[in-house]
Coordinates of C-alpha atoms and ligand atoms in Angstrom, one line a residue:
Chain A
M1 CA 10.9 3.9 -18.2
I2 CA 8.5 2.0 -16.2
R3 CA 9.3 1.7 -12.5
F4 CA 7.6 -0.2 -9.6
I5 CA 8.7 1.4 -6.3
D6 CA 7.8 -0.7 -3.2
V7 CA 4.8 -2.0 -4.8
H8 CA 2.6 -4.6 -3.2
K9 CA -0.8 -6.1 -4.0
S10 CA -3.3 -8.0 -2.0
Y11 CA -6.8 -9.0 -3.1
R12 CA -9.7 -8.9 -0.8
V13 CA -11.4 -12.1 -0.6
D14 CA -14.3 -12.8 1.8
G15 CA -13.2 -9.8 4.0
R16 CA -9.7 -10.9 4.3
D17 CA -6.6 -9.5 2.4
V18 CA -4.9 -12.2 0.5
P19 CA -1.4 -11.1 -0.7
A20 CA -0.8 -11.7 -4.4
L21 CA 2.5 -9.8 -4.9
Q22 CA 5.1 -9.2 -1.9
P23 CA 6.6 -5.9 -1.9
F24 CA 8.9 -5.3 -4.7
S25 CA 10.8 -2.8 -6.9
L26 CA 11.4 -3.3 -10.5
E27 CA 12.6 -1.1 -13.6
I28 CA 11.8 -1.7 -17.1
A29 CA 13.8 0.3 -19.5
D30 CA 12.6 2.1 -22.6
G31 CA 12.8 -0.2 -25.7
D32 CA 13.3 -3.4 -23.9
V33 CA 11.4 -6.5 -24.5
F34 CA 11.0 -7.6 -20.8
G35 CA 9.6 -10.9 -19.8
I36 CA 7.9 -12.0 -16.6
I37 CA 7.9 -15.7 -16.2
G38 CA 6.2 -17.6 -13.5
H39 CA 3.6 -20.6 -12.7
S40 CA 0.0 -20.2 -12.7
G41 CA -0.9 -17.9 -9.8
A42 CA 2.2 -16.5 -9.2
G43 CA 1.0 -13.0 -9.8
K44 CA 2.2 -12.4 -13.4
S45 CA -1.2 -10.9 -14.7
T46 CA -1.5 -8.9 -11.4
L47 CA 2.1 -7.3 -12.0
L48 CA 1.4 -6.5 -15.5
R49 CA -2.0 -5.1 -14.9
M50 CA -0.8 -2.6 -12.4
I51 CA 1.3 -1.0 -15.3
N52 CA -2.0 0.3 -16.7
L53 CA -3.7 0.2 -13.4
L54 CA -6.4 -2.1 -14.4
E55 CA -5.2 -3.4 -11.1
R56 CA -4.5 -0.8 -8.4
P57 CA -1.5 -1.5 -6.1
S58 CA -2.3 -2.0 -2.3
G59 CA 0.7 0.2 -1.5
G60 CA 3.7 1.8 -3.4
R61 CA 4.0 3.7 -6.7
V62 CA 3.9 2.8 -10.3
E63 CA 5.7 5.3 -12.6
I64 CA 5.9 5.5 -16.3
D65 CA 8.3 8.1 -17.5
G66 CA 8.3 9.8 -14.2
T67 CA 4.5 9.9 -13.8
D68 CA 2.9 8.6 -10.9
M69 CA 0.2 6.4 -12.5
T70 CA -1.5 5.8 -8.9
A71 CA -2.0 9.5 -8.4
L72 CA -3.9 10.3 -11.6
D73 CA -7.6 11.1 -11.6
E74 CA -9.7 9.1 -13.9
S75 CA -9.6 11.1 -17.0
A76 CA -5.7 11.5 -16.9
L77 CA -5.4 7.9 -16.2
R78 CA -7.6 7.1 -19.5
A79 CA -5.3 9.4 -21.3
Q80 CA -2.4 7.6 -20.2
R81 CA -3.8 4.2 -20.9
R82 CA -4.3 5.2 -24.6
R83 CA -0.2 5.4 -24.6
I84 CA -0.2 1.8 -23.5
G85 CA -1.3 -1.0 -25.9
M86 CA -2.3 -4.2 -24.6
I87 CA -2.9 -7.8 -26.0
F88 CA -4.7 -10.7 -24.3
Q89 CA -4.4 -14.7 -24.3
H90 CA -8.0 -14.7 -25.5
F91 CA -7.6 -11.8 -27.8
N92 CA -10.7 -10.0 -26.5
L93 CA -12.0 -8.6 -29.8
L94 CA -15.3 -7.2 -30.4
A95 CA -17.3 -10.0 -31.9
T96 CA -19.9 -7.9 -33.5
Q97 CA -17.3 -5.8 -35.3
T98 CA -15.2 -6.3 -38.2
V99 CA -11.4 -6.6 -38.2
A100 CA -11.1 -3.2 -39.6
E101 CA -13.7 -1.9 -37.0
N102 CA -11.9 -3.6 -34.1
V103 CA -8.6 -1.9 -35.2
A104 CA -10.3 1.5 -35.6
F105 CA -11.8 1.1 -32.1
P106 CA -9.0 2.8 -29.9
M107 CA -9.0 5.7 -32.4
R108 CA -12.8 6.1 -32.0
L109 CA -12.5 5.8 -28.2
A110 CA -9.8 8.5 -28.4
G111 CA -12.2 10.8 -30.1
V112 CA -10.7 10.7 -33.7
R113 CA -13.6 11.9 -36.1
D114 CA -11.7 11.9 -39.3
A115 CA -12.9 8.8 -41.1
S116 CA -10.3 9.0 -43.8
A117 CA -7.4 9.3 -41.3
I118 CA -8.9 6.3 -39.5
R119 CA -9.0 4.4 -42.6
T120 CA -5.5 5.0 -43.7
R121 CA -4.2 4.1 -40.3
V122 CA -6.3 1.0 -40.2
D123 CA -4.9 -0.1 -43.6
Q124 CA -1.3 0.7 -42.4
L125 CA -1.8 -1.3 -39.2
L126 CA -3.4 -4.2 -41.1
A127 CA -0.5 -4.3 -43.7
R128 CA 1.9 -4.4 -40.7
V129 CA 0.4 -7.4 -39.2
G130 CA -0.4 -9.1 -42.6
L131 CA -4.0 -9.1 -42.4
S132 CA -4.9 -6.6 -45.3
E133 CA -7.2 -9.1 -47.1
H134 CA -9.1 -9.7 -44.1
A135 CA -10.3 -6.3 -43.0
G136 CA -14.0 -7.0 -43.7
K137 CA -14.1 -10.5 -41.8
Y138 CA -15.5 -10.9 -38.3
P139 CA -13.2 -12.3 -35.6
S140 CA -15.1 -15.5 -35.6
Q141 CA -14.0 -16.1 -39.2
L142 CA -10.3 -15.8 -38.2
S143 CA -7.8 -18.4 -36.8
G144 CA -6.2 -17.9 -33.4
G145 CA -3.1 -16.4 -34.9
Q146 CA -5.0 -14.1 -37.1
K147 CA -7.1 -12.9 -34.1
Q148 CA -3.9 -12.2 -32.1
R149 CA -2.6 -10.0 -35.1
V150 CA -5.9 -8.2 -34.9
G151 CA -5.1 -7.8 -31.3
I152 CA -1.6 -6.3 -31.9
A153 CA -2.8 -4.1 -34.7
R154 CA -5.6 -2.8 -32.4
A155 CA -3.0 -2.3 -29.5
L156 CA -0.8 -0.2 -31.8
A157 CA -3.7 1.9 -33.2
N158 CA -2.9 4.9 -31.0
Q159 CA 0.9 4.8 -31.4
P160 CA 1.6 3.6 -27.9
S161 CA 5.1 3.7 -26.2
I162 CA 4.4 0.5 -24.3
L163 CA 2.9 -2.8 -25.3
L164 CA 1.6 -5.2 -22.6
C165 CA 1.3 -8.8 -23.5
D166 CA -0.9 -11.0 -21.0
E167 CA 0.1 -14.6 -22.1
A168 CA -0.1 -13.4 -25.9
T169 CA 0.8 -16.7 -27.4
S170 CA -0.5 -19.2 -24.7
A171 CA -3.6 -20.1 -26.8
L172 CA -1.5 -20.7 -30.0
D173 CA 0.1 -23.7 -31.5
P174 CA 4.0 -23.6 -31.7
Q175 CA 4.3 -22.5 -35.4
T176 CA 1.6 -19.6 -34.8
T177 CA 3.5 -18.8 -31.5
A178 CA 6.6 -18.3 -33.5
S179 CA 5.3 -16.1 -36.0
V180 CA 3.5 -13.9 -33.6
L181 CA 6.6 -13.7 -31.3
E182 CA 8.5 -12.7 -34.5
L183 CA 5.9 -10.0 -35.1
L184 CA 6.3 -8.5 -31.6
A185 CA 10.0 -8.6 -32.0
E186 CA 9.7 -6.7 -35.1
I187 CA 7.6 -4.2 -33.7
N188 CA 9.9 -3.6 -30.7
R189 CA 12.7 -3.1 -33.2
E190 CA 11.1 -1.0 -35.7
L191 CA 8.8 1.1 -33.5
K192 CA 11.1 1.2 -30.7
L193 CA 8.5 0.4 -28.1
T194 CA 8.9 -1.2 -24.9
V195 CA 7.2 -4.6 -24.6
V196 CA 6.3 -6.2 -21.4
L197 CA 5.2 -9.8 -21.8
I198 CA 4.3 -12.5 -19.3
T199 CA 4.4 -16.2 -20.1
H200 CA 5.0 -19.5 -18.4
E201 CA 7.4 -20.7 -21.1
M202 CA 11.0 -19.9 -20.9
D203 CA 11.3 -20.7 -24.7
V204 CA 9.0 -17.3 -25.3
V205 CA 11.5 -15.4 -23.1
R206 CA 14.6 -17.1 -24.8
R207 CA 13.4 -16.1 -28.3
I208 CA 12.4 -12.4 -27.9
C209 CA 13.1 -11.0 -24.5
D210 CA 16.2 -8.9 -23.5
R211 CA 15.6 -8.9 -19.7
V212 CA 13.6 -11.3 -17.5
A213 CA 12.1 -11.5 -14.0
V214 CA 11.0 -14.8 -12.5
L215 CA 8.1 -14.8 -10.2
D216 CA 7.4 -17.5 -7.8
A217 CA 4.5 -17.3 -5.5
G218 CA 4.2 -13.6 -5.4
R219 CA 7.9 -12.9 -5.1
I220 CA 10.4 -11.8 -7.9
V221 CA 13.1 -14.4 -7.1
E222 CA 15.4 -13.7 -9.8
Q223 CA 16.0 -11.0 -12.7
G224 CA 18.5 -10.0 -15.1
A225 CA 19.7 -10.1 -18.7
V226 CA 18.1 -13.2 -20.4
A227 CA 21.3 -14.8 -21.4
D228 CA 22.5 -14.6 -17.6
V229 CA 19.5 -16.0 -16.2
F230 CA 19.3 -18.5 -18.8
L231 CA 22.8 -19.9 -18.7
H232 CA 23.1 -19.6 -15.0
P233 CA 19.9 -19.9 -13.4
Q234 CA 20.1 -19.5 -9.4
H235 CA 16.7 -20.1 -8.1
P236 CA 15.0 -23.5 -8.2
T237 CA 12.1 -22.1 -9.9
T238 CA 14.3 -20.5 -12.5
R239 CA 16.2 -23.8 -13.0
R240 CA 13.0 -25.6 -13.6
F241 CA 11.9 -23.2 -16.3
V242 CA 15.2 -23.3 -18.0
G243 CA 15.2 -27.2 -17.7
E244 CA 11.8 -27.2 -19.6
A245 CA 13.4 -25.1 -22.4
L246 CA 16.7 -27.3 -22.3
P247 CA 15.9 -30.7 -21.5
E248 CA 19.4 -32.0 -21.1
E249 CA 20.0 -32.4 -17.2
T250 CA 20.3 -36.4 -17.0
V251 CA 23.7 -35.9 -15.8
S252 CA 22.7 -34.6 -12.4
A253 CA 20.8 -38.1 -12.0
P254 CA 23.0 -40.5 -13.8
L255 CA 21.6 -43.7 -15.2
P256 CA 21.8 -46.5 -12.7
G257 CA 24.7 -48.7 -13.6
V258 CA 26.6 -45.9 -15.5
R259 CA 29.6 -44.5 -13.7
L260 CA 31.0 -41.2 -14.9
G261 CA 34.6 -40.6 -14.4
G262 CA 36.2 -37.5 -13.8
R263 CA 34.6 -33.9 -13.2
I264 CA 31.3 -33.0 -14.6
L265 CA 31.4 -29.6 -16.2
R266 CA 28.9 -27.2 -17.9
L267 CA 30.4 -25.0 -20.3
S268 CA 28.6 -21.9 -21.6
F269 CA 29.6 -20.0 -24.6
R270 CA 28.0 -16.8 -25.9
G271 CA 28.2 -14.5 -28.8
E272 CA 31.7 -14.8 -30.6
S273 CA 33.2 -17.6 -28.6
T274 CA 30.5 -19.9 -29.8
W275 CA 32.0 -19.9 -33.2
T276 CA 35.6 -20.2 -32.4
P277 CA 37.3 -23.5 -31.7
V278 CA 38.6 -22.7 -28.1
L279 CA 37.6 -26.0 -26.8
S280 CA 39.4 -28.3 -29.1
R281 CA 42.6 -26.1 -28.9
V282 CA 42.7 -26.3 -25.2
M283 CA 41.9 -29.9 -24.8
R284 CA 44.7 -30.6 -27.5
E285 CA 47.2 -28.4 -25.7
T286 CA 46.4 -29.7 -22.2
G287 CA 45.9 -33.3 -23.3
V288 CA 42.6 -33.6 -21.1
D289 CA 40.2 -36.1 -22.4
F290 CA 36.5 -35.4 -22.2
N291 CA 33.2 -37.1 -22.7
L292 CA 30.4 -35.3 -24.0
L293 CA 27.3 -35.8 -21.9
A294 CA 24.8 -33.1 -23.3
G295 CA 24.8 -30.1 -25.5
R296 CA 23.0 -27.5 -27.4
I297 CA 23.9 -24.7 -29.7
D298 CA 21.1 -22.0 -30.2
R299 CA 20.1 -18.5 -29.8
I300 CA 18.9 -16.2 -27.0
K301 CA 17.2 -13.5 -29.0
D302 CA 20.0 -12.6 -31.3
L303 CA 22.7 -13.7 -29.2
P304 CA 24.2 -17.2 -30.3
Y305 CA 25.1 -19.5 -27.4
G306 CA 26.3 -22.9 -26.8
Q307 CA 26.0 -25.1 -23.6
L308 CA 27.9 -28.4 -23.3
T309 CA 28.0 -30.7 -20.3
L310 CA 31.3 -32.5 -20.3
A311 CA 33.0 -35.1 -18.2
M312 CA 36.9 -34.2 -18.2
E313 CA 39.5 -36.6 -17.0
G314 CA 43.4 -35.9 -16.8
A315 CA 46.1 -34.2 -14.9
G316 CA 45.5 -30.9 -16.8
V317 CA 41.9 -30.3 -16.1
D318 CA 42.5 -27.3 -13.8
T319 CA 45.0 -25.7 -16.5
A320 CA 42.5 -26.5 -19.2
L321 CA 39.5 -24.8 -17.3
A322 CA 41.7 -21.7 -16.6
A323 CA 42.7 -21.6 -20.4
L324 CA 38.8 -22.0 -21.3
R325 CA 37.9 -19.2 -19.0
A326 CA 40.5 -17.1 -20.7
G327 CA 39.0 -18.0 -24.0
G328 CA 35.6 -16.5 -22.9
I329 CA 33.9 -19.6 -21.7
E330 CA 32.0 -19.7 -18.5
I331 CA 32.3 -23.0 -16.6
E332 CA 30.2 -24.5 -13.8
E333 CA 31.1 -27.6 -12.0
I334 CA 28.3 -30.1 -11.6
T335 CA 28.5 -32.5 -8.7
P336 CA 26.1 -35.3 -9.2
G337 CA 22.7 -34.8 -7.5
R338 CA 23.0 -31.0 -7.5
S339 CA 24.7 -28.4 -9.7
A340 CA 26.7 -25.6 -8.2
S341 CA 28.5 -22.5 -9.5
I342 CA 32.2 -22.7 -9.0
E343 CA 33.0 -19.2 -10.4
D344 CA 31.7 -15.8 -10.2
R345 CA 29.6 -14.8 -13.2
A346 CA 32.0 -13.3 -15.8
Chain B
M1 CA -74.7 -8.3 -47.6
I2 CA -72.2 -9.6 -45.1
A3 CA -75.0 -12.3 -44.1
A4 CA -74.3 -14.0 -47.5
S5 CA -70.7 -14.3 -47.0
P6 CA -69.2 -17.6 -46.2
L7 CA -67.5 -15.9 -43.1
H8 CA -70.9 -15.5 -41.7
S9 CA -71.8 -19.1 -41.9
L10 CA -68.6 -19.9 -40.1
F11 CA -68.8 -17.2 -37.5
P12 CA -72.7 -16.7 -37.1
N13 CA -72.4 -14.3 -34.2
I14 CA -69.9 -12.1 -35.4
D15 CA -72.0 -9.5 -37.3
D16 CA -69.6 -6.5 -37.2
W17 CA -66.1 -7.4 -38.6
G18 CA -65.3 -3.7 -38.6
E19 CA -65.3 -3.8 -34.9
L20 CA -63.0 -6.5 -34.9
G21 CA -60.6 -5.0 -37.2
Q22 CA -60.5 -1.8 -35.1
A23 CA -59.9 -4.1 -31.9
C24 CA -56.8 -5.7 -33.8
I25 CA -55.6 -2.2 -34.7
D26 CA -56.2 -1.1 -30.9
T27 CA -54.2 -4.1 -29.7
L28 CA -51.4 -3.4 -32.2
L29 CA -51.2 0.3 -31.2
M30 CA -51.2 -0.7 -27.5
L31 CA -48.4 -3.1 -28.1
A32 CA -46.2 -0.6 -30.2
G33 CA -46.7 2.0 -27.7
S34 CA -46.0 0.1 -24.6
L35 CA -43.3 -1.8 -26.2
S36 CA -41.4 1.3 -27.2
L37 CA -41.7 3.0 -23.9
T38 CA -40.8 -0.2 -22.1
V39 CA -37.7 -0.3 -24.1
L40 CA -37.0 3.2 -23.6
I41 CA -37.2 2.9 -19.9
G42 CA -36.1 -0.8 -19.4
L43 CA -33.0 -0.5 -21.3
P44 CA -31.4 2.2 -19.1
L45 CA -32.8 0.6 -16.0
G46 CA -31.1 -2.8 -17.2
V47 CA -27.8 -1.0 -17.9
L48 CA -28.0 0.6 -14.4
L49 CA -28.7 -2.9 -12.8
Y50 CA -25.8 -4.2 -14.7
L51 CA -23.3 -1.3 -13.9
T52 CA -24.1 -1.2 -10.2
G53 CA -24.0 -5.0 -9.7
K54 CA -21.5 -6.8 -7.5
G55 CA -18.0 -6.6 -9.0
Q56 CA -19.1 -4.6 -12.1
L57 CA -17.8 -1.5 -13.5
R58 CA -19.7 0.9 -11.2
A59 CA -20.6 -1.4 -8.3
M60 CA -22.9 0.2 -5.9
P61 CA -24.4 -2.1 -3.6
A62 CA -27.0 0.2 -2.1
L63 CA -28.3 1.5 -5.5
Y64 CA -28.1 -1.9 -6.9
G65 CA -30.2 -3.4 -3.9
L66 CA -32.9 -0.6 -4.0
T67 CA -33.4 -0.8 -7.8
A68 CA -33.4 -4.6 -7.8
L69 CA -36.1 -4.5 -4.9
L70 CA -38.3 -1.9 -6.8
V71 CA -37.9 -4.2 -10.0
N72 CA -38.7 -7.3 -8.2
I73 CA -41.8 -5.8 -6.4
L74 CA -43.1 -4.7 -9.7
R75 CA -42.6 -8.1 -11.2
S76 CA -44.3 -10.2 -8.5
I77 CA -47.4 -8.2 -8.9
P78 CA -49.9 -9.9 -11.3
F79 CA -50.5 -7.6 -14.0
I80 CA -54.2 -7.5 -13.7
I81 CA -53.9 -6.2 -10.1
L82 CA -51.2 -3.9 -11.1
M83 CA -53.4 -2.3 -13.5
I84 CA -56.1 -1.7 -11.0
V85 CA -53.7 -0.4 -8.3
L86 CA -52.1 1.9 -10.9
M87 CA -55.4 3.3 -11.9
P88 CA -55.2 6.7 -10.0
L89 CA -51.5 7.3 -11.3
T90 CA -52.7 6.3 -14.7
Y91 CA -55.4 8.9 -14.7
V92 CA -52.8 11.6 -13.5
L93 CA -50.4 10.5 -16.4
V94 CA -52.4 10.4 -19.4
G95 CA -55.9 11.9 -18.1
T96 CA -58.0 8.6 -18.7
K97 CA -58.1 5.2 -17.1
L98 CA -59.4 3.6 -20.1
G99 CA -58.7 2.9 -23.8
I100 CA -55.5 2.6 -25.4
R101 CA -54.1 5.6 -23.6
G102 CA -55.2 4.2 -20.2
A103 CA -53.6 0.9 -20.8
I104 CA -50.2 2.2 -21.7
P105 CA -48.9 3.2 -18.2
P106 CA -49.6 0.0 -16.3
L107 CA -48.2 -2.0 -19.4
V108 CA -45.1 -0.1 -19.4
I109 CA -44.8 -0.2 -15.4
G110 CA -45.5 -3.8 -15.7
A111 CA -43.1 -4.7 -18.5
A112 CA -40.1 -2.4 -17.9
P113 CA -38.8 -4.0 -14.8
F114 CA -39.2 -7.5 -16.6
F115 CA -37.2 -6.2 -19.7
A116 CA -34.7 -4.6 -17.3
R117 CA -33.8 -8.0 -15.8
L118 CA -33.7 -9.4 -19.4
V119 CA -31.3 -6.6 -20.5
E120 CA -29.1 -7.1 -17.1
T121 CA -28.7 -10.7 -18.0
A122 CA -27.8 -10.1 -21.7
L123 CA -25.1 -7.7 -20.6
R124 CA -23.7 -10.1 -18.2
E125 CA -23.0 -12.3 -21.2
V126 CA -20.5 -10.1 -22.5
Q127 CA -17.0 -11.5 -21.8
A128 CA -15.3 -9.5 -19.2
G129 CA -12.1 -9.7 -21.2
V130 CA -13.7 -7.4 -23.9
I131 CA -14.7 -4.9 -21.2
E132 CA -11.1 -5.2 -19.8
A133 CA -9.6 -4.6 -23.2
S134 CA -11.7 -1.5 -23.7
Q135 CA -10.7 -0.2 -20.2
S136 CA -7.0 -0.8 -21.2
M137 CA -7.6 1.4 -24.3
G138 CA -8.7 4.4 -22.1
A139 CA -12.5 4.0 -22.6
S140 CA -14.7 5.6 -20.2
T141 CA -17.6 3.8 -18.5
W142 CA -20.0 5.7 -20.7
Q143 CA -18.1 4.5 -23.8
I144 CA -17.9 1.1 -22.6
V145 CA -21.8 0.9 -22.3
W146 CA -22.3 2.5 -25.7
H147 CA -19.6 1.2 -27.9
V148 CA -19.1 -2.2 -26.3
L149 CA -21.9 -3.5 -24.1
L150 CA -24.9 -2.6 -26.0
P151 CA -23.6 -3.6 -29.5
E152 CA -21.9 -6.8 -28.2
A153 CA -25.1 -7.8 -26.4
R154 CA -27.4 -6.7 -29.2
A155 CA -28.7 -10.0 -30.0
G156 CA -29.5 -11.0 -26.5
I157 CA -31.3 -7.6 -26.1
V158 CA -33.4 -8.2 -29.2
A159 CA -34.3 -11.6 -28.0
G160 CA -35.3 -9.8 -24.6
I161 CA -37.6 -7.4 -26.6
T162 CA -39.1 -10.4 -28.3
V163 CA -40.0 -12.0 -25.2
T164 CA -41.1 -8.9 -23.6
A165 CA -43.2 -8.0 -26.6
I166 CA -45.0 -11.5 -26.4
A167 CA -45.6 -11.0 -22.7
L168 CA -47.2 -7.4 -23.6
V169 CA -49.6 -9.4 -26.1
G170 CA -50.8 -11.3 -23.1
Y171 CA -51.0 -8.0 -20.7
T172 CA -53.1 -6.2 -23.3
A173 CA -55.4 -9.0 -23.7
M174 CA -55.8 -9.1 -19.8
G175 CA -56.2 -5.3 -19.9
G176 CA -59.1 -5.7 -22.3
A177 CA -61.4 -7.1 -19.5
I178 CA -61.0 -4.0 -17.4
G179 CA -61.6 -1.4 -20.2
A180 CA -58.4 -1.0 -22.3
G181 CA -60.0 -2.2 -25.5
G182 CA -58.6 -4.3 -28.2
L183 CA -59.0 -8.2 -29.0
G184 CA -58.8 -9.1 -25.1
D185 CA -61.9 -6.9 -24.7
L186 CA -63.9 -8.5 -27.5
A187 CA -63.0 -11.8 -26.3
Y188 CA -64.0 -11.1 -22.7
R189 CA -67.2 -9.1 -23.4
Y190 CA -68.7 -11.2 -26.3
G191 CA -66.8 -14.5 -26.1
Y192 CA -67.0 -14.9 -22.3
L193 CA -69.8 -12.7 -21.0
S194 CA -72.2 -13.1 -24.0
Y195 CA -71.3 -16.9 -24.9
K196 CA -70.5 -16.1 -28.2
S197 CA -67.6 -18.5 -28.7
D198 CA -66.9 -17.8 -32.3
Y199 CA -65.5 -14.4 -31.0
M200 CA -63.4 -16.3 -28.7
V201 CA -62.2 -18.6 -31.4
V202 CA -61.3 -15.7 -33.8
T203 CA -59.4 -13.6 -31.1
V204 CA -57.5 -16.5 -29.9
V205 CA -56.4 -17.1 -33.6
L206 CA -55.4 -13.6 -34.0
L207 CA -53.5 -13.5 -30.9
V208 CA -51.6 -16.7 -31.6
L209 CA -50.8 -15.3 -35.2
L210 CA -49.5 -12.2 -33.7
V211 CA -47.3 -14.0 -31.1
Q212 CA -45.9 -16.3 -33.8
A213 CA -45.3 -13.3 -36.0
L214 CA -43.4 -11.5 -33.2
Q215 CA -41.4 -14.6 -32.4
M216 CA -40.4 -15.2 -36.1
I217 CA -39.3 -11.5 -36.7
G218 CA -37.5 -11.5 -33.4
D219 CA -35.6 -14.8 -34.1
R220 CA -34.7 -13.6 -37.6
L221 CA -33.1 -10.5 -36.0
V222 CA -31.2 -12.2 -33.6
V223 CA -29.6 -14.4 -36.1
R224 CA -28.6 -11.5 -38.2
L225 CA -27.3 -9.6 -35.3
A226 CA -25.4 -12.5 -33.6
R227 CA -23.0 -12.5 -36.9
R228 CA -20.6 -15.2 -35.5
Ligands
ATP1 N1 -9.6 -10.4 -8.8 C1 -9.1 -11.3 -7.8 N2 -9.6 -11.5 -6.7 C2 -9.0 -12.3 -5.9 N3 -7.9 -12.9 -6.1 C3 -7.2 -12.7 -7.3 C4 -7.7 -11.8 -8.3 N4 -6.9 -11.8 -9.3 C5 -6.0 -12.6 -8.9 N5 -6.1 -13.1 -7.8 C6 -5.2 -14.0 -7.0 O1 -3.9 -13.5 -7.0 C7 -2.7 -14.5 -7.4 C8 -2.1 -14.0 -8.7 O2 -2.8 -14.2 -9.8 P1 -2.5 -13.7 -11.1 O3 -3.7 -13.7 -12.0 O4 -1.7 -12.6 -11.1 O5 -1.7 -15.0 -11.6 P2 -0.7 -15.4 -12.9 O6 0.7 -15.5 -12.5 O7 -1.3 -14.5 -14.0 O8 -1.5 -16.9 -13.1 P3 -1.8 -17.5 -14.6 O9 -0.6 -17.8 -15.3 O10 -2.7 -18.5 -14.1 O11 -2.6 -16.4 -15.3 C9 -3.5 -15.9 -7.6 O12 -3.4 -16.5 -6.3 C10 -5.0 -15.3 -7.7 O13 -5.9 -16.3 -7.1
MG2 MG1 -2.4 -14.6 -15.8

């Protein structure tokens, strides 16, 4: 468990303290894939780097499994850091060392002398990230995706319990991003390690995170389970991020000349209810007519979900909505111009 | 017998080629001795400058300022003056002010600060991200220097050694004028003071060849070490 307790951080710039993160507390549970999303300069890297104390908090405590990281002396801190792997946007591999030597590096730093043990572990790690044939190459001979795989293998070398990812896929194309994310998810599943990743793409969060915190100008403005945050974003910044991942909200600004009749509603289905024909049954029974304005069916990590924006007309709308809710569907009413939640979260 | 050789007709004033050969050897010995000591002293000094610099791993403004001042003072004194000023110290260190041994202390004291700056510059070329990654793996400062900074900067450091070696060739030639021996000494005594211009030509050619050879070896090594 990673806990931030009343942590804040300022940087000293030209003799003045410039706040980067306002006081906050945050808990990251073991085995979670925890996403931190925010715009450039929001403080994501600062937050992440306080976990392994690459950045020292200006106040408050950072605890890992009950150990106060800020209270450790230098050598104890180095020992703790060996239990925390980290990967970077620009990979940060040693250019003069081969792939195998890069992966062996953390073990050598940790004082492992047994060359054959190191070799066995390196082979095993390279096999896991799918780079066995590239052991003897130098980083400059690899593609970006391959370099990040080396970074991942290196981060796993000392069998850490936490993996920190600082924009690990931001320098990669979409297809490579997908494969690296898949690898991270697999590692999280199989090795049961906690993954904390920062990104500015909601899609990265949607694909592999369990929980997410949204950072805006040094503040955590929203956090929770990804499905909740994704389907019902509250803060404007979160909405913008979700909007980038789901470009559908033309409804809130109707086309000129188009008059939408009835009430505009957003229906969210998750898990089971995605695959049951609740909507058509309720519409048939209540005689409500609807127009489909926008929609999407996809997955949030392993959870199937659907989100439909409809305009409903007819006397039975309220009855229909009640029946839909009873069928496990979450409903928000959107008034043109802005969207508002008309119900408590289920 | 030498008189009959074609060399003699080309360089009529050079009647002792053995002396010239010995001068070559002396120059090479001075170069080898001073270069190895320069690297031995300049490398740690360069690492110190790098580590204690602003915003670096072991930033210590006072120590950095002091070291940098010392380095700059030594670098700004022209070598020939440094050599004369250092003569008493030289005598204490090696028991003579003359010859190869007498030349080495001023050569090293003149070149080490210069080389240290080149090392500092080469180390600064190492990406901050790589250092940060090593810190995140729990590396100590010493491990970062030994396993990250020096290997990653090795091409730059070798380039610095090349530049320093070439500067040292120049210094040894200057040192020749005040009793260090070697090619500079011959050029000065025979070529300049005795107007035997063929001595001048031959020593200049030999020095040019030496510098060329050093540059070539250095460049090759840099290419091999860069491995990118
Ligand atoms: N070493 C530093 N010295 C001074 N200010 C800093 C330092 N590092 C970060 N900052 C400032 O702190 C704020 C947060 O920076 P941080 O790097 O955490 O942002 P980020 O969310 O990771 O941004 P990005 O997406 O661009 O990486 C920024 O305003 C930045 O300018
Ligand atoms: Mg960042």
